[in-house]
JSON list of C-alpha atoms in Angstrom, two decimals:
[
{"chain": "T", "resi": 698, "resn": "MET", "atom": "CA", "xyz": [16.88, 25.66, 25.08]},
{"chain": "T", "resi": 699, "resn": "SER", "atom": "CA", "xyz": [19.81, 27.89, 24.33]},
{"chain": "T", "resi": 700, "resn": "THR", "atom": "CA", "xyz": [21.14, 30.55, 26.62]},
{"chain": "T", "resi": 701, "resn": "SER", "atom": "CA", "xyz": [20.05, 33.36, 24.31]},
{"chain": "T", "resi": 702, "resn": "TRP", "atom": "CA", "xyz": [16.38, 32.23, 24.55]},
{"chain": "T", "resi": 703, "resn": "ILE", "atom": "CA", "xyz": [16.57, 32.16, 28.33]},
{"chain": "T", "resi": 704, "resn": "VAL", "atom": "CA", "xyz": [18.04, 35.69, 28.37]},
{"chain": "T", "resi": 705, "resn": "LEU", "atom": "CA", "xyz": [15.39, 36.92, 25.91]},
{"chain": "T", "resi": 706, "resn": "ILE", "atom": "CA", "xyz": [12.47, 35.38, 27.83]},
{"chain": "T", "resi": 707, "resn": "SER", "atom": "CA", "xyz": [13.72, 36.62, 31.20]},
{"chain": "T", "resi": 708, "resn": "SER", "atom": "CA", "xyz": [14.27, 40.13, 29.80]},
{"chain": "T", "resi": 709, "resn": "LEU", "atom": "CA", "xyz": [10.79, 40.28, 28.31]},
{"chain": "T", "resi": 710, "resn": "SER", "atom": "CA", "xyz": [9.12, 38.89, 31.42]},
{"chain": "T", "resi": 711, "resn": "SER", "atom": "CA", "xyz": [10.98, 41.26, 33.75]},
{"chain": "T", "resi": 712, "resn": "GLY", "atom": "CA", "xyz": [9.97, 44.20, 31.54]},
{"chain": "T", "resi": 713, "resn": "LEU", "atom": "CA", "xyz": [6.36, 43.03, 31.52]},
{"chain": "T", "resi": 714, "resn": "ILE", "atom": "CA", "xyz": [6.34, 42.63, 35.30]},
{"chain": "T", "resi": 715, "resn": "GLY", "atom": "CA", "xyz": [7.81, 46.13, 35.64]},
{"chain": "T", "resi": 716, "resn": "VAL", "atom": "CA", "xyz": [5.09, 47.64, 33.43]},
{"chain": "T", "resi": 717, "resn": "ILE", "atom": "CA", "xyz": [2.31, 45.83, 35.33]},
{"chain": "T", "resi": 718, "resn": "LEU", "atom": "CA", "xyz": [3.67, 46.96, 38.71]},
{"chain": "T", "resi": 719, "resn": "SER", "atom": "CA", "xyz": [4.00, 50.54, 37.45]},
{"chain": "T", "resi": 720, "resn": "ILE", "atom": "CA", "xyz": [0.40, 50.56, 36.22]},
{"chain": "T", "resi": 721, "resn": "LEU", "atom": "CA", "xyz": [-0.89, 49.17, 39.53]},
{"chain": "T", "resi": 722, "resn": "TYR", "atom": "CA", "xyz": [1.13, 51.67, 41.55]},
{"chain": "T", "resi": 723, "resn": "TYR", "atom": "CA", "xyz": [-0.01, 54.57, 39.35]},
{"chain": "T", "resi": 724, "resn": "ARG", "atom": "CA", "xyz": [-3.68, 53.59, 39.74]},
{"chain": "T", "resi": 725, "resn": "LYS", "atom": "CA", "xyz": [-3.31, 53.43, 43.52]},
{"chain": "T", "resi": 726, "resn": "TYR", "atom": "CA", "xyz": [-1.52, 56.78, 43.51]},
{"chain": "T", "resi": 727, "resn": "GLU", "atom": "CA", "xyz": [-4.23, 58.43, 41.38]},
{"chain": "T", "resi": 728, "resn": "LYS", "atom": "CA", "xyz": [-7.02, 57.09, 43.59]},
{"chain": "T", "resi": 729, "resn": "ARG", "atom": "CA", "xyz": [-5.26, 58.44, 46.67]},
{"chain": "T", "resi": 730, "resn": "GLN", "atom": "CA", "xyz": [-4.75, 61.83, 44.98]},
{"chain": "T", "resi": 731, "resn": "GLN", "atom": "CA", "xyz": [-8.47, 62.03, 44.16]},
{"chain": "T", "resi": 732, "resn": "LYS", "atom": "CA", "xyz": [-9.31, 61.32, 47.79]},
{"chain": "T", "resi": 733, "resn": "PHE", "atom": "CA", "xyz": [-6.88, 64.00, 48.97]},
{"chain": "T", "resi": 734, "resn": "ASP", "atom": "CA", "xyz": [-8.34, 66.49, 46.50]},
{"chain": "T", "resi": 735, "resn": "THR", "atom": "CA", "xyz": [-11.87, 65.80, 47.74]},
{"chain": "T", "resi": 736, "resn": "LEU", "atom": "CA", "xyz": [-10.80, 66.21, 51.37]},
{"chain": "T", "resi": 737, "resn": "ARG", "atom": "CA", "xyz": [-8.83, 69.35, 50.50]},
{"chain": "T", "resi": 738, "resn": "ARG", "atom": "CA", "xyz": [-11.92, 70.94, 48.94]},
{"chain": "T", "resi": 739, "resn": "LEU", "atom": "CA", "xyz": [-14.22, 69.82, 51.77]},
{"chain": "T", "resi": 740, "resn": "LEU", "atom": "CA", "xyz": [-11.96, 71.32, 54.41]},
{"chain": "T", "resi": 741, "resn": "GLY", "atom": "CA", "xyz": [-10.86, 74.26, 52.31]},
{"chain": "T", "resi": 742, "resn": "TYR", "atom": "CA", "xyz": [-14.40, 75.42, 51.56]},
{"chain": "T", "resi": 743, "resn": "ARG", "atom": "CA", "xyz": [-16.01, 74.52, 54.87]},
{"chain": "T", "resi": 744, "resn": "PHE", "atom": "CA", "xyz": [-16.03, 78.20, 55.78]},
{"chain": "T", "resi": 745, "resn": "ALA", "atom": "CA", "xyz": [-18.81, 78.63, 53.21]},
{"chain": "T", "resi": 746, "resn": "ILE", "atom": "CA", "xyz": [-21.26, 76.79, 55.45]},
{"chain": "T", "resi": 747, "resn": "ALA", "atom": "CA", "xyz": [-20.09, 78.31, 58.72]},
{"chain": "T", "resi": 748, "resn": "GLU", "atom": "CA", "xyz": [-22.96, 79.79, 60.69]},
{"chain": "T", "resi": 749, "resn": "THR", "atom": "CA", "xyz": [-21.12, 83.10, 61.01]},
{"chain": "T", "resi": 750, "resn": "GLN", "atom": "CA", "xyz": [-20.86, 83.62, 57.26]},
{"chain": "T", "resi": 751, "resn": "GLU", "atom": "CA", "xyz": [-23.90, 85.43, 55.91]},
{"chain": "T", "resi": 752, "resn": "ASN", "atom": "CA", "xyz": [-22.50, 86.60, 52.61]},
{"chain": "T", "resi": 753, "resn": "THR", "atom": "CA", "xyz": [-20.10, 83.91, 51.48]},
{"chain": "T", "resi": 754, "resn": "ALA", "atom": "CA", "xyz": [-19.51, 83.73, 47.75]},
{"chain": "T", "resi": 755, "resn": "GLU", "atom": "CA", "xyz": [-21.80, 81.28, 46.00]},
{"chain": "T", "resi": 756, "resn": "HIS", "atom": "CA", "xyz": [-18.75, 79.72, 44.31]},
{"chain": "T", "resi": 757, "resn": "SER", "atom": "CA", "xyz": [-17.43, 78.62, 47.72]},
{"chain": "T", "resi": 758, "resn": "ARG", "atom": "CA", "xyz": [-20.69, 76.91, 48.62]},
{"chain": "T", "resi": 759, "resn": "GLU", "atom": "CA", "xyz": [-20.76, 75.23, 45.22]},
{"chain": "T", "resi": 760, "resn": "GLU", "atom": "CA", "xyz": [-17.23, 73.89, 45.68]},
{"chain": "T", "resi": 761, "resn": "PHE", "atom": "CA", "xyz": [-18.02, 72.51, 49.13]},
{"chain": "T", "resi": 762, "resn": "PHE", "atom": "CA", "xyz": [-21.19, 70.75, 48.00]},
{"chain": "T", "resi": 763, "resn": "ALA", "atom": "CA", "xyz": [-19.61, 69.51, 44.77]},
{"chain": "T", "resi": 764, "resn": "ALA", "atom": "CA", "xyz": [-16.86, 67.84, 46.83]},
{"chain": "T", "resi": 765, "resn": "LEU", "atom": "CA", "xyz": [-19.47, 66.45, 49.20]},
{"chain": "T", "resi": 766, "resn": "ASN", "atom": "CA", "xyz": [-21.51, 65.05, 46.32]},
{"chain": "T", "resi": 767, "resn": "GLU", "atom": "CA", "xyz": [-18.51, 63.37, 44.71]},
{"chain": "T", "resi": 768, "resn": "ALA", "atom": "CA", "xyz": [-17.27, 61.85, 47.97]},
{"chain": "T", "resi": 769, "resn": "PHE", "atom": "CA", "xyz": [-19.38, 58.70, 47.65]},
{"chain": "T", "resi": 770, "resn": "VAL", "atom": "CA", "xyz": [-17.74, 57.94, 44.29]},
{"chain": "T", "resi": 771, "resn": "VAL", "atom": "CA", "xyz": [-14.20, 58.79, 45.34]},
{"chain": "T", "resi": 772, "resn": "PHE", "atom": "CA", "xyz": [-14.49, 56.86, 48.62]},
{"chain": "T", "resi": 773, "resn": "HIS", "atom": "CA", "xyz": [-16.52, 53.94, 47.20]},
{"chain": "T", "resi": 774, "resn": "ASP", "atom": "CA", "xyz": [-13.95, 51.50, 48.53]},
{"chain": "T", "resi": 775, "resn": "SER", "atom": "CA", "xyz": [-13.97, 52.92, 52.07]},
{"chain": "T", "resi": 776, "resn": "PRO", "atom": "CA", "xyz": [-16.97, 51.59, 54.04]},
{"chain": "T", "resi": 777, "resn": "HIS", "atom": "CA", "xyz": [-16.28, 53.71, 57.14]},
{"chain": "T", "resi": 778, "resn": "VAL", "atom": "CA", "xyz": [-16.25, 56.90, 55.07]},
{"chain": "T", "resi": 779, "resn": "LEU", "atom": "CA", "xyz": [-19.43, 55.88, 53.26]},
{"chain": "T", "resi": 780, "resn": "LYS", "atom": "CA", "xyz": [-21.15, 55.23, 56.59]},
{"chain": "T", "resi": 781, "resn": "ALA", "atom": "CA", "xyz": [-20.09, 58.65, 57.91]},
{"chain": "T", "resi": 782, "resn": "LEU", "atom": "CA", "xyz": [-21.18, 60.26, 54.64]},
{"chain": "T", "resi": 783, "resn": "GLU", "atom": "CA", "xyz": [-24.57, 58.57, 54.86]},
{"chain": "T", "resi": 784, "resn": "ALA", "atom": "CA", "xyz": [-25.01, 59.77, 58.45]},
{"chain": "T", "resi": 785, "resn": "TYR", "atom": "CA", "xyz": [-24.15, 63.33, 57.37]},
{"chain": "T", "resi": 786, "resn": "HIS", "atom": "CA", "xyz": [-26.60, 63.07, 54.45]},
{"chain": "T", "resi": 787, "resn": "GLU", "atom": "CA", "xyz": [-29.39, 62.03, 56.82]},
{"chain": "T", "resi": 788, "resn": "ASP", "atom": "CA", "xyz": [-28.61, 64.70, 59.40]},
{"chain": "T", "resi": 789, "resn": "LEU", "atom": "CA", "xyz": [-26.57, 67.70, 58.30]},
{"chain": "T", "resi": 790, "resn": "SER", "atom": "CA", "xyz": [-25.46, 68.44, 61.85]},
{"chain": "T", "resi": 791, "resn": "GLN", "atom": "CA", "xyz": [-22.06, 69.73, 62.81]},
{"chain": "T", "resi": 792, "resn": "ASP", "atom": "CA", "xyz": [-21.39, 66.51, 64.74]},
{"chain": "T", "resi": 793, "resn": "ASN", "atom": "CA", "xyz": [-21.89, 64.37, 61.63]},
{"chain": "T", "resi": 794, "resn": "ARG", "atom": "CA", "xyz": [-19.78, 66.74, 59.54]},
{"chain": "T", "resi": 795, "resn": "LEU", "atom": "CA", "xyz": [-17.00, 66.50, 62.11]},
{"chain": "T", "resi": 796, "resn": "ARG", "atom": "CA", "xyz": [-17.28, 62.70, 62.11]},
{"chain": "T", "resi": 797, "resn": "LEU", "atom": "CA", "xyz": [-17.05, 62.68, 58.31]},
{"chain": "T", "resi": 798, "resn": "PHE", "atom": "CA", "xyz": [-13.92, 64.86, 58.29]},
{"chain": "T", "resi": 799, "resn": "LYS", "atom": "CA", "xyz": [-12.22, 62.73, 60.93]},
{"chain": "T", "resi": 800, "resn": "THR", "atom": "CA", "xyz": [-13.16, 59.48, 59.19]},
{"chain": "T", "resi": 801, "resn": "ILE", "atom": "CA", "xyz": [-11.73, 60.71, 55.89]},
{"chain": "T", "resi": 802, "resn": "CYS", "atom": "CA", "xyz": [-8.52, 61.81, 57.64]},
{"chain": "T", "resi": 803, "resn": "GLN", "atom": "CA", "xyz": [-8.23, 58.37, 59.24]},
{"chain": "T", "resi": 804, "resn": "ASN", "atom": "CA", "xyz": [-8.86, 56.69, 55.88]},
{"chain": "T", "resi": 805, "resn": "LEU", "atom": "CA", "xyz": [-6.04, 58.69, 54.31]},
{"chain": "T", "resi": 806, "resn": "LYS", "atom": "CA", "xyz": [-3.81, 58.13, 57.34]},
{"chain": "T", "resi": 807, "resn": "ILE", "atom": "CA", "xyz": [-3.52, 61.85, 58.01]},
{"chain": "T", "resi": 808, "resn": "PRO", "atom": "CA", "xyz": [-2.42, 62.33, 61.60]},
{"chain": "T", "resi": 809, "resn": "TYR", "atom": "CA", "xyz": [-4.24, 65.21, 63.22]},
{"chain": "T", "resi": 810, "resn": "GLU", "atom": "CA", "xyz": [-3.57, 66.45, 66.70]},
{"chain": "T", "resi": 811, "resn": "PHE", "atom": "CA", "xyz": [-6.07, 69.28, 66.65]},
{"chain": "T", "resi": 812, "resn": "ASN", "atom": "CA", "xyz": [-9.03, 69.44, 68.96]},
{"chain": "T", "resi": 813, "resn": "ASP", "atom": "CA", "xyz": [-12.52, 69.31, 67.48]},
{"chain": "T", "resi": 814, "resn": "SER", "atom": "CA", "xyz": [-12.91, 73.09, 67.43]},
{"chain": "T", "resi": 815, "resn": "PHE", "atom": "CA", "xyz": [-10.22, 73.29, 64.74]},
{"chain": "T", "resi": 816, "resn": "PHE", "atom": "CA", "xyz": [-12.49, 71.34, 62.39]},
{"chain": "T", "resi": 817, "resn": "GLU", "atom": "CA", "xyz": [-15.69, 72.96, 63.64]},
{"chain": "T", "resi": 818, "resn": "ARG", "atom": "CA", "xyz": [-14.58, 76.58, 63.41]},
{"chain": "T", "resi": 819, "resn": "PRO", "atom": "CA", "xyz": [-12.89, 77.27, 60.06]},
{"chain": "T", "resi": 820, "resn": "PHE", "atom": "CA", "xyz": [-10.89, 80.34, 59.24]},
{"chain": "T", "resi": 821, "resn": "THR", "atom": "CA", "xyz": [-13.31, 82.97, 57.99]},
{"chain": "T", "resi": 822, "resn": "PRO", "atom": "CA", "xyz": [-12.82, 86.54, 56.85]},
{"chain": "T", "resi": 823, "resn": "GLY", "atom": "CA", "xyz": [-13.92, 88.70, 59.76]},
{"chain": "T", "resi": 824, "resn": "PRO", "atom": "CA", "xyz": [-13.85, 92.46, 60.30]},
{"chain": "T", "resi": 825, "resn": "MET", "atom": "CA", "xyz": [-10.09, 92.39, 60.88]},
{"chain": "T", "resi": 826, "resn": "PHE", "atom": "CA", "xyz": [-9.50, 91.00, 57.39]},
{"chain": "T", "resi": 827, "resn": "ARG", "atom": "CA", "xyz": [-11.94, 93.31, 55.67]},
{"chain": "T", "resi": 828, "resn": "GLY", "atom": "CA", "xyz": [-10.01, 96.43, 56.66]},
{"chain": "T", "resi": 829, "resn": "ASN", "atom": "CA", "xyz": [-12.35, 97.48, 59.48]},
{"chain": "T", "resi": 830, "resn": "ASN", "atom": "CA", "xyz": [-9.73, 97.39, 62.22]}
]
């Protein structure tokens, strides 16, 4: 085999390996981004189900429950998250919701140093933010 064939074959194979690795990395990245987006919406819209919110916009509740309903698809490869999601589905208690949030954070390797009340008591618009100082 001549030197030019060796160079040609090694060039093509290295390019092919590069494309395959890029595709695999991109798929992993996209999956992780979907998981982050689901967690972002769950935590971002958790104020909509806070017990102190009587008149929260319907859109906020819809976003929270849409993220909750898609979580089993997005986290299909995460048995601990699925178990926490199933427990929350069976009993919609604050304890199970907290467990779900923490399990998702652990799955995504998000370090959190907050106490449980940070997850349990979301930021909500109160009288101070409505202009009733």
